[in-house]
Amino acid sequence: MKKQKILITGGAGYIGSHVVKMLGEQGHDLLVYDNLSGGNREAVLYGGFVLGDLADAVLLKKTIADFKPQAVMHFAASIIVSESVRDPLKYYRNNTGNALNLIEACVAGDVPHFVFSSTAAVYGIPSRATVDESSSLNPINPYGASKVMVEQMLRDVALARQNFKYVSLRYFNVAGAAKDGSIGQLYKESTHIITRALKAAKGEFPRLQIFGNDYTTPDGTCIRDYIHVDDLAAAHAAALEFLQAKGASNVFNCGYGHGYSVREVVTVAKKVTGVDFPVEEVGRREGDPPTLVANSEKIGKVLGWKPKYDDLEYIVRTAWEWEKKRK
Ligand code: UDP
């Protein structure tokens, strides 16, 4: 792939930092734009850094005018589903309103390519066992709705402007850490199941709570499609290459096409850590669909992306190696 100048919002966050690492290793010229509300400066292993907020439209436009990126990758967002149910406006502001600022700045700066971090939450409660990209978008929480609106803006802007193309990547459940142990998940407050299970194994939490055991799934707990963060990073590199080579917009699911229940995740976490941590089954968490599993054929066919780490034990092991080093 030709080397490019890429502006990466949220590049100090969990997924953004893994993408920065991969694209940096490939020799691209990177600039990270992040307000460090959830990210960490030390996680940015390559490129320049601008401490900035996406609400600051002036700084955003100036950053784009000065750097002149060929592509923008937009990771910065609020991501906690249950919080979005309690505080929807935070999500419409941070995810939808700020994306509008960013897209506007891209249009003003003639940035031709945009890669968007979307989510499986756009589908809501799918009617089929796996969802493909043509499934209808019926988010059941404000987090998913805030991302659907951005996809819609991107589609409309791409229709209106010849020289603006985008790829939207709908992430399923991203987990794991870099193999070399350099970066991993570092949220101030962790809500994700794998991280929480590992924190329970470390004794940081007294027990792991399983949210809901009365779902319409074989063991009653929710099923998710867990994808290793480095496979997801490779999907971003493939999306950039696609935009460069084909100059067309598209939308792709990022998952492995099969899922695990929360109970299965707990079993793997106990095996990997060797700790039989206490588990408590409690009521459902707001906003959780019973099953979310990708149909991931399209990304393979169109982008040539193939998973390398489709192995829950590997995912949990890399996360555990990372987590053990945290305080
Ligand atoms: N979950 C759980 N206990 C936890 C955290 C999560 O039982 O401490 C469940 C959650 O209800 C969902 C699944 O694990 O069914 C995945 O949740 P996570 O927050 O990891 O990702 P999400 O699917 O919400 O993006």
Short mmCIF file of C-alpha atoms and ligand atoms in Angstrom, two decimals:
data_model
loop_
_atom_site.label_atom_id
_atom_site.label_comp_id
_atom_site.label_asym_id
_atom_site.label_seq_id
_atom_site.Cartn_x
_atom_site.Cartn_y
_atom_site.Cartn_z
CA MET A 1 0.00 0.00 0.00
CA LYS A 2 1.18 3.55 -0.74
CA LYS A 3 2.25 5.42 2.40
CA GLN A 4 -0.37 7.91 3.48
CA LYS A 5 -0.89 10.80 5.85
CA ILE A 6 -3.63 9.70 8.22
CA LEU A 7 -5.36 11.66 10.96
CA ILE A 8 -6.58 9.37 13.73
CA THR A 9 -9.11 10.64 16.24
CA GLY A 10 -9.15 8.66 19.46
CA GLY A 11 -5.74 7.19 18.61
CA ALA A 12 -4.85 7.11 22.31
CA GLY A 13 -7.78 4.81 23.09
CA TYR A 14 -7.90 1.03 23.14
CA ILE A 15 -8.70 0.23 19.51
CA GLY A 16 -7.21 3.42 18.08
CA SER A 17 -3.83 2.76 19.69
CA HIS A 18 -3.65 -0.75 18.20
CA VAL A 19 -4.44 0.67 14.76
CA VAL A 20 -1.80 3.40 15.24
CA LYS A 21 0.72 0.68 16.11
CA MET A 22 -0.09 -1.38 13.01
CA LEU A 23 -0.16 1.57 10.59
CA GLY A 24 2.98 3.03 12.20
CA GLU A 25 4.78 -0.27 11.68
CA GLN A 26 3.68 -0.12 8.03
CA GLY A 27 5.37 3.28 7.70
CA HIS A 28 2.38 5.62 7.36
CA ASP A 29 2.65 9.24 8.51
CA LEU A 30 0.22 9.49 11.44
CA LEU A 31 -1.25 12.28 13.50
CA VAL A 32 -3.39 11.42 16.52
CA TYR A 33 -6.11 13.85 17.67
CA ASP A 34 -7.38 12.95 21.13
CA ASN A 35 -8.68 14.77 24.21
CA LEU A 36 -7.36 11.99 26.52
CA SER A 37 -10.76 11.73 28.21
CA GLY A 38 -10.52 7.96 27.95
CA GLY A 39 -7.20 7.43 26.20
CA ASN A 40 -3.59 7.44 27.33
CA ARG A 41 -0.75 9.40 25.76
CA GLU A 42 1.71 6.51 26.36
CA ALA A 43 -0.42 4.20 24.26
CA VAL A 44 0.36 6.24 21.13
CA LEU A 45 3.46 4.48 19.83
CA TYR A 46 3.80 6.27 16.46
CA GLY A 47 3.21 9.64 14.85
CA GLY A 48 2.41 13.11 16.10
CA PHE A 49 -0.12 14.05 18.74
CA VAL A 50 -2.62 16.89 19.08
CA LEU A 51 -4.38 17.28 22.41
CA GLY A 52 -7.75 18.34 21.12
CA ASP A 53 -11.46 17.90 21.48
CA LEU A 54 -13.74 17.12 18.56
CA ALA A 55 -16.14 19.76 19.88
CA ASP A 56 -13.44 22.31 19.02
CA ALA A 57 -14.32 22.80 15.34
CA VAL A 58 -11.71 25.55 14.92
CA LEU A 59 -8.80 23.40 16.12
CA LEU A 60 -10.10 20.48 14.10
CA LYS A 61 -10.21 22.48 10.86
CA LYS A 62 -6.77 23.98 11.54
CA THR A 63 -5.30 20.54 12.29
CA ILE A 64 -6.65 19.17 9.01
CA ALA A 65 -5.59 22.25 7.02
CA ASP A 66 -2.02 22.01 8.41
CA PHE A 67 -1.58 18.21 8.20
CA LYS A 68 -3.51 17.65 4.93
CA PRO A 69 -4.33 13.99 5.56
CA GLN A 70 -5.34 11.66 2.74
CA ALA A 71 -7.52 9.77 5.18
CA VAL A 72 -9.19 10.30 8.53
CA MET A 73 -9.91 7.42 10.87
CA HIS A 74 -12.48 8.24 13.49
CA PHE A 75 -12.30 6.22 16.72
CA ALA A 76 -13.03 8.85 19.37
CA ALA A 77 -16.40 8.10 20.96
CA SER A 78 -18.26 7.23 24.13
CA ILE A 79 -18.82 3.49 24.19
CA ILE A 80 -20.72 2.32 27.26
CA VAL A 81 -24.15 1.03 26.28
CA SER A 82 -25.70 1.21 29.76
CA GLU A 83 -24.41 4.76 30.25
CA SER A 84 -25.97 5.72 26.93
CA VAL A 85 -29.35 4.56 28.23
CA ARG A 86 -28.99 6.77 31.33
CA ASP A 87 -27.39 9.76 29.60
CA PRO A 88 -28.42 9.70 25.93
CA LEU A 89 -27.50 13.29 25.19
CA LYS A 90 -23.87 12.62 26.11
CA TYR A 91 -23.88 10.04 23.28
CA TYR A 92 -25.64 12.22 20.74
CA ARG A 93 -23.19 15.01 21.55
CA ASN A 94 -19.93 13.02 21.72
CA ASN A 95 -20.68 10.50 19.02
CA THR A 96 -23.09 12.17 16.62
CA GLY A 97 -22.50 15.92 17.07
CA ASN A 98 -18.72 15.59 17.22
CA ALA A 99 -18.68 13.33 14.16
CA LEU A 100 -20.60 16.03 12.33
CA ASN A 101 -17.84 18.50 13.24
CA LEU A 102 -15.22 16.09 12.01
CA ILE A 103 -16.96 15.29 8.72
CA GLU A 104 -17.48 18.99 8.14
CA ALA A 105 -13.79 19.64 8.75
CA CYS A 106 -12.93 16.82 6.32
CA VAL A 107 -15.17 18.37 3.66
CA ALA A 108 -13.65 21.82 4.28
CA GLY A 109 -10.15 20.33 4.04
CA ASP A 110 -10.91 18.13 0.99
CA VAL A 111 -10.03 14.90 2.78
CA PRO A 112 -11.02 12.16 0.32
CA HIS A 113 -11.21 9.10 2.61
CA PHE A 114 -12.86 8.43 5.94
CA VAL A 115 -12.87 5.25 8.03
CA PHE A 116 -15.53 5.13 10.70
CA SER A 117 -15.67 3.02 13.87
CA SER A 118 -19.24 1.80 13.83
CA THR A 119 -20.70 -0.98 15.90
CA ALA A 120 -22.81 -4.13 15.87
CA ALA A 121 -25.15 -2.19 18.17
CA VAL A 122 -26.60 -0.56 15.02
CA TYR A 123 -28.52 -3.81 14.41
CA GLY A 124 -30.41 -3.94 17.70
CA ILE A 125 -31.98 -7.37 18.19
CA PRO A 126 -31.30 -9.21 14.94
CA SER A 127 -33.95 -11.56 13.59
CA ARG A 128 -31.36 -14.03 12.28
CA ALA A 129 -28.60 -16.00 14.02
CA THR A 130 -25.95 -13.91 12.27
CA VAL A 131 -26.39 -10.43 10.87
CA ASP A 132 -25.09 -9.27 7.53
CA GLU A 133 -24.55 -5.70 6.46
CA SER A 134 -27.88 -5.48 4.65
CA SER A 135 -29.85 -6.28 7.82
CA SER A 136 -32.05 -3.45 8.97
CA LEU A 137 -30.66 -0.96 11.46
CA ASN A 138 -32.82 -0.94 14.58
CA PRO A 139 -30.62 0.08 17.51
CA ILE A 140 -32.12 -0.58 20.94
CA ASN A 141 -29.94 1.87 22.83
CA PRO A 142 -28.72 5.47 22.31
CA TYR A 143 -25.15 4.27 21.78
CA GLY A 144 -26.21 2.28 18.69
CA ALA A 145 -28.52 5.08 17.54
CA SER A 146 -25.73 7.67 17.85
CA LYS A 147 -23.59 5.56 15.50
CA VAL A 148 -26.40 4.87 13.00
CA MET A 149 -26.79 8.63 12.59
CA VAL A 150 -23.11 8.99 11.73
CA GLU A 151 -23.36 6.22 9.14
CA GLN A 152 -26.29 8.07 7.63
CA MET A 153 -24.36 11.35 7.51
CA LEU A 154 -21.44 9.63 5.84
CA ARG A 155 -23.69 8.01 3.26
CA ASP A 156 -25.39 11.31 2.44
CA VAL A 157 -22.15 13.28 2.24
CA ALA A 158 -20.61 10.60 0.00
CA LEU A 159 -23.68 10.78 -2.26
CA ALA A 160 -23.45 14.55 -2.43
CA ARG A 161 -19.69 14.75 -3.03
CA GLN A 162 -17.76 12.91 -5.73
CA ASN A 163 -14.47 13.20 -3.86
CA PHE A 164 -15.55 11.87 -0.46
CA LYS A 165 -15.59 8.13 0.15
CA TYR A 166 -15.91 6.24 3.41
CA VAL A 167 -15.74 2.80 4.92
CA SER A 168 -17.80 2.07 7.98
CA LEU A 169 -16.57 -0.84 10.09
CA ARG A 170 -19.19 -2.34 12.38
CA TYR A 171 -17.24 -3.80 15.28
CA PHE A 172 -18.55 -6.75 17.21
CA ASN A 173 -16.94 -7.46 20.62
CA VAL A 174 -13.34 -6.35 20.53
CA ALA A 175 -10.94 -7.81 23.08
CA GLY A 176 -7.35 -8.93 23.65
CA ALA A 177 -4.09 -7.00 23.60
CA ALA A 178 -0.97 -6.65 21.44
CA LYS A 179 1.07 -9.86 21.33
CA ASP A 180 4.27 -8.03 22.34
CA GLY A 181 2.57 -6.72 25.49
CA SER A 182 3.21 -3.07 24.56
CA ILE A 183 -0.42 -1.92 24.61
CA GLY A 184 -3.84 -3.20 25.66
CA GLN A 185 -7.11 -2.08 27.18
CA LEU A 186 -6.62 0.71 29.72
CA TYR A 187 -10.05 2.08 30.47
CA LYS A 188 -10.46 4.10 33.64
CA GLU A 189 -13.63 2.19 34.30
CA SER A 190 -13.94 -1.12 32.59
CA THR A 191 -17.36 -2.48 31.69
CA HIS A 192 -16.41 -5.22 29.22
CA ILE A 193 -16.86 -8.82 30.20
CA ILE A 194 -13.35 -10.15 29.44
CA THR A 195 -11.59 -7.31 31.26
CA ARG A 196 -13.96 -7.63 34.20
CA ALA A 197 -13.45 -11.38 34.41
CA LEU A 198 -9.68 -10.84 34.46
CA LYS A 199 -10.00 -8.16 37.12
CA ALA A 200 -12.05 -10.61 39.18
CA ALA A 201 -9.26 -13.19 38.70
CA LYS A 202 -6.76 -10.61 39.99
CA GLY A 203 -8.94 -9.96 43.02
CA GLU A 204 -9.57 -6.38 41.94
CA PHE A 205 -13.30 -7.10 42.00
CA PRO A 206 -14.71 -9.39 44.70
CA ARG A 207 -16.68 -11.32 42.07
CA LEU A 208 -17.77 -11.25 38.45
CA GLN A 209 -21.43 -10.55 37.91
CA ILE A 210 -23.23 -12.20 35.01
CA PHE A 211 -25.95 -9.87 33.80
CA GLY A 212 -28.99 -11.96 32.98
CA ASN A 213 -29.44 -15.74 32.79
CA ASP A 214 -32.94 -15.74 31.30
CA TYR A 215 -32.19 -14.77 27.70
CA THR A 216 -33.46 -16.86 24.80
CA THR A 217 -30.05 -18.49 24.28
CA PRO A 218 -28.94 -22.09 24.96
CA ASP A 219 -27.51 -21.34 28.43
CA GLY A 220 -29.61 -18.23 29.13
CA THR A 221 -26.67 -15.78 28.96
CA CYS A 222 -25.94 -13.37 26.11
CA ILE A 223 -23.94 -14.48 23.10
CA ARG A 224 -21.33 -12.23 21.49
CA ASP A 225 -18.81 -12.50 18.66
CA TYR A 226 -15.40 -11.71 20.21
CA ILE A 227 -12.73 -10.41 17.82
CA HIS A 228 -9.05 -9.86 18.66
CA VAL A 229 -8.04 -6.21 18.51
CA ASP A 230 -5.13 -6.95 16.13
CA ASP A 231 -7.49 -8.61 13.64
CA LEU A 232 -9.64 -5.51 13.89
CA ALA A 233 -6.59 -3.30 13.32
CA ALA A 234 -5.84 -5.34 10.17
CA ALA A 235 -9.40 -4.68 8.99
CA HIS A 236 -8.66 -0.93 9.21
CA ALA A 237 -5.49 -1.31 7.16
CA ALA A 238 -7.51 -3.29 4.59
CA ALA A 239 -10.22 -0.59 4.55
CA LEU A 240 -7.61 2.09 3.81
CA GLU A 241 -6.17 0.03 1.02
CA PHE A 242 -9.65 -0.49 -0.41
CA LEU A 243 -10.38 3.24 -0.37
CA GLN A 244 -7.06 3.94 -2.04
CA ALA A 245 -7.45 1.25 -4.71
CA LYS A 246 -11.19 1.36 -5.42
CA GLY A 247 -12.26 4.83 -4.34
CA ALA A 248 -15.66 3.50 -3.32
CA SER A 249 -17.68 3.66 -0.12
CA ASN A 250 -18.70 0.52 1.73
CA VAL A 251 -19.79 -0.96 5.06
CA PHE A 252 -18.36 -4.10 6.68
CA ASN A 253 -19.02 -6.20 9.73
CA CYS A 254 -15.93 -7.00 11.81
CA GLY A 255 -16.38 -10.27 13.65
CA TYR A 256 -15.55 -13.94 13.27
CA GLY A 257 -19.04 -15.25 12.49
CA HIS A 258 -19.54 -17.28 15.64
CA GLY A 259 -20.22 -16.41 19.22
CA TYR A 260 -19.70 -17.42 22.85
CA SER A 261 -22.07 -17.08 25.76
CA VAL A 262 -21.08 -15.10 28.84
CA ARG A 263 -20.79 -18.40 30.74
CA GLU A 264 -18.42 -19.75 28.08
CA VAL A 265 -16.28 -16.62 28.37
CA VAL A 266 -16.14 -17.09 32.14
CA THR A 267 -15.01 -20.71 31.72
CA VAL A 268 -12.20 -19.67 29.35
CA ALA A 269 -11.16 -16.82 31.68
CA LYS A 270 -10.91 -19.26 34.60
CA LYS A 271 -8.88 -21.69 32.50
CA VAL A 272 -6.45 -19.07 31.19
CA THR A 273 -5.91 -17.40 34.58
CA GLY A 274 -5.99 -20.59 36.63
CA VAL A 275 -8.17 -18.73 39.14
CA ASP A 276 -11.62 -19.99 40.13
CA PHE A 277 -12.93 -16.48 40.85
CA PRO A 278 -16.41 -16.05 42.36
CA VAL A 279 -19.28 -15.50 39.95
CA GLU A 280 -22.73 -14.15 40.77
CA GLU A 281 -25.69 -14.30 38.43
CA VAL A 282 -27.74 -11.10 38.66
CA GLY A 283 -30.44 -9.34 36.63
CA ARG A 284 -30.13 -8.14 33.07
CA ARG A 285 -28.17 -5.02 32.18
CA GLU A 286 -30.10 -2.35 30.28
CA GLY A 287 -29.75 -2.25 26.52
CA ASP A 288 -28.24 -5.72 25.93
CA PRO A 289 -29.53 -7.77 22.95
CA PRO A 290 -29.49 -11.56 23.59
CA THR A 291 -27.30 -12.49 20.61
CA LEU A 292 -25.01 -10.48 18.35
CA VAL A 293 -22.96 -12.49 15.90
CA ALA A 294 -21.52 -11.22 12.63
CA ASN A 295 -22.00 -12.63 9.22
CA SER A 296 -18.44 -11.75 8.24
CA GLU A 297 -18.36 -13.03 4.66
CA LYS A 298 -18.40 -9.61 3.02
CA ILE A 299 -15.21 -8.28 4.59
CA GLY A 300 -13.40 -11.45 3.53
CA LYS A 301 -14.69 -11.31 -0.03
CA VAL A 302 -14.37 -7.58 -0.68
CA LEU A 303 -11.38 -6.58 1.45
CA GLY A 304 -9.57 -9.93 1.42
CA TRP A 305 -9.41 -9.77 5.23
CA LYS A 306 -8.79 -13.06 7.01
CA PRO A 307 -8.79 -13.48 10.77
CA LYS A 308 -5.49 -14.58 12.32
CA TYR A 309 -6.58 -14.90 15.95
CA ASP A 310 -9.98 -16.55 15.84
CA ASP A 311 -9.43 -18.30 19.16
CA LEU A 312 -11.09 -17.13 22.38
CA GLU A 313 -8.30 -18.58 24.50
CA TYR A 314 -5.70 -16.57 22.60
CA ILE A 315 -7.82 -13.43 22.96
CA VAL A 316 -8.19 -13.92 26.70
CA ARG A 317 -4.52 -14.91 27.13
CA THR A 318 -3.21 -11.73 25.47
CA ALA A 319 -5.64 -9.66 27.58
CA TRP A 320 -4.46 -11.54 30.72
CA GLU A 321 -0.75 -10.98 29.96
CA TRP A 322 -1.55 -7.27 29.65
CA GLU A 323 -3.85 -7.11 32.68
CA LYS A 324 -1.35 -8.86 34.96
CA LYS A 325 1.08 -5.99 34.43
CA ARG A 326 -1.46 -3.37 35.54
CA LYS A 327 -1.64 -2.31 39.18
N1 UDP B 1 -21.47 -8.82 30.91
C1 UDP B 1 -21.63 -9.48 32.13
N2 UDP B 1 -20.92 -9.04 33.20
C2 UDP B 1 -20.04 -7.99 33.13
C3 UDP B 1 -19.89 -7.34 31.88
C4 UDP B 1 -20.63 -7.78 30.80
O1 UDP B 1 -22.42 -10.42 32.25
O2 UDP B 1 -19.43 -7.64 34.15
C5 UDP B 1 -22.23 -9.29 29.74
C6 UDP B 1 -23.11 -8.22 29.11
O3 UDP B 1 -24.35 -8.15 29.76
C7 UDP B 1 -23.19 -8.71 27.66
C8 UDP B 1 -21.84 -9.41 27.44
O4 UDP B 1 -21.31 -9.67 28.74
O5 UDP B 1 -24.19 -9.69 27.57
C9 UDP B 1 -20.87 -8.53 26.67
O6 UDP B 1 -20.83 -7.28 27.29
P1 UDP B 1 -19.66 -6.23 27.04
O7 UDP B 1 -19.89 -5.06 27.94
O8 UDP B 1 -18.34 -6.91 27.14
O9 UDP B 1 -19.84 -5.82 25.51
P2 UDP B 1 -21.12 -5.26 24.70
O10 UDP B 1 -21.71 -6.46 24.02
O11 UDP B 1 -22.05 -4.60 25.65
O12 UDP B 1 -20.51 -4.33 23.72
#
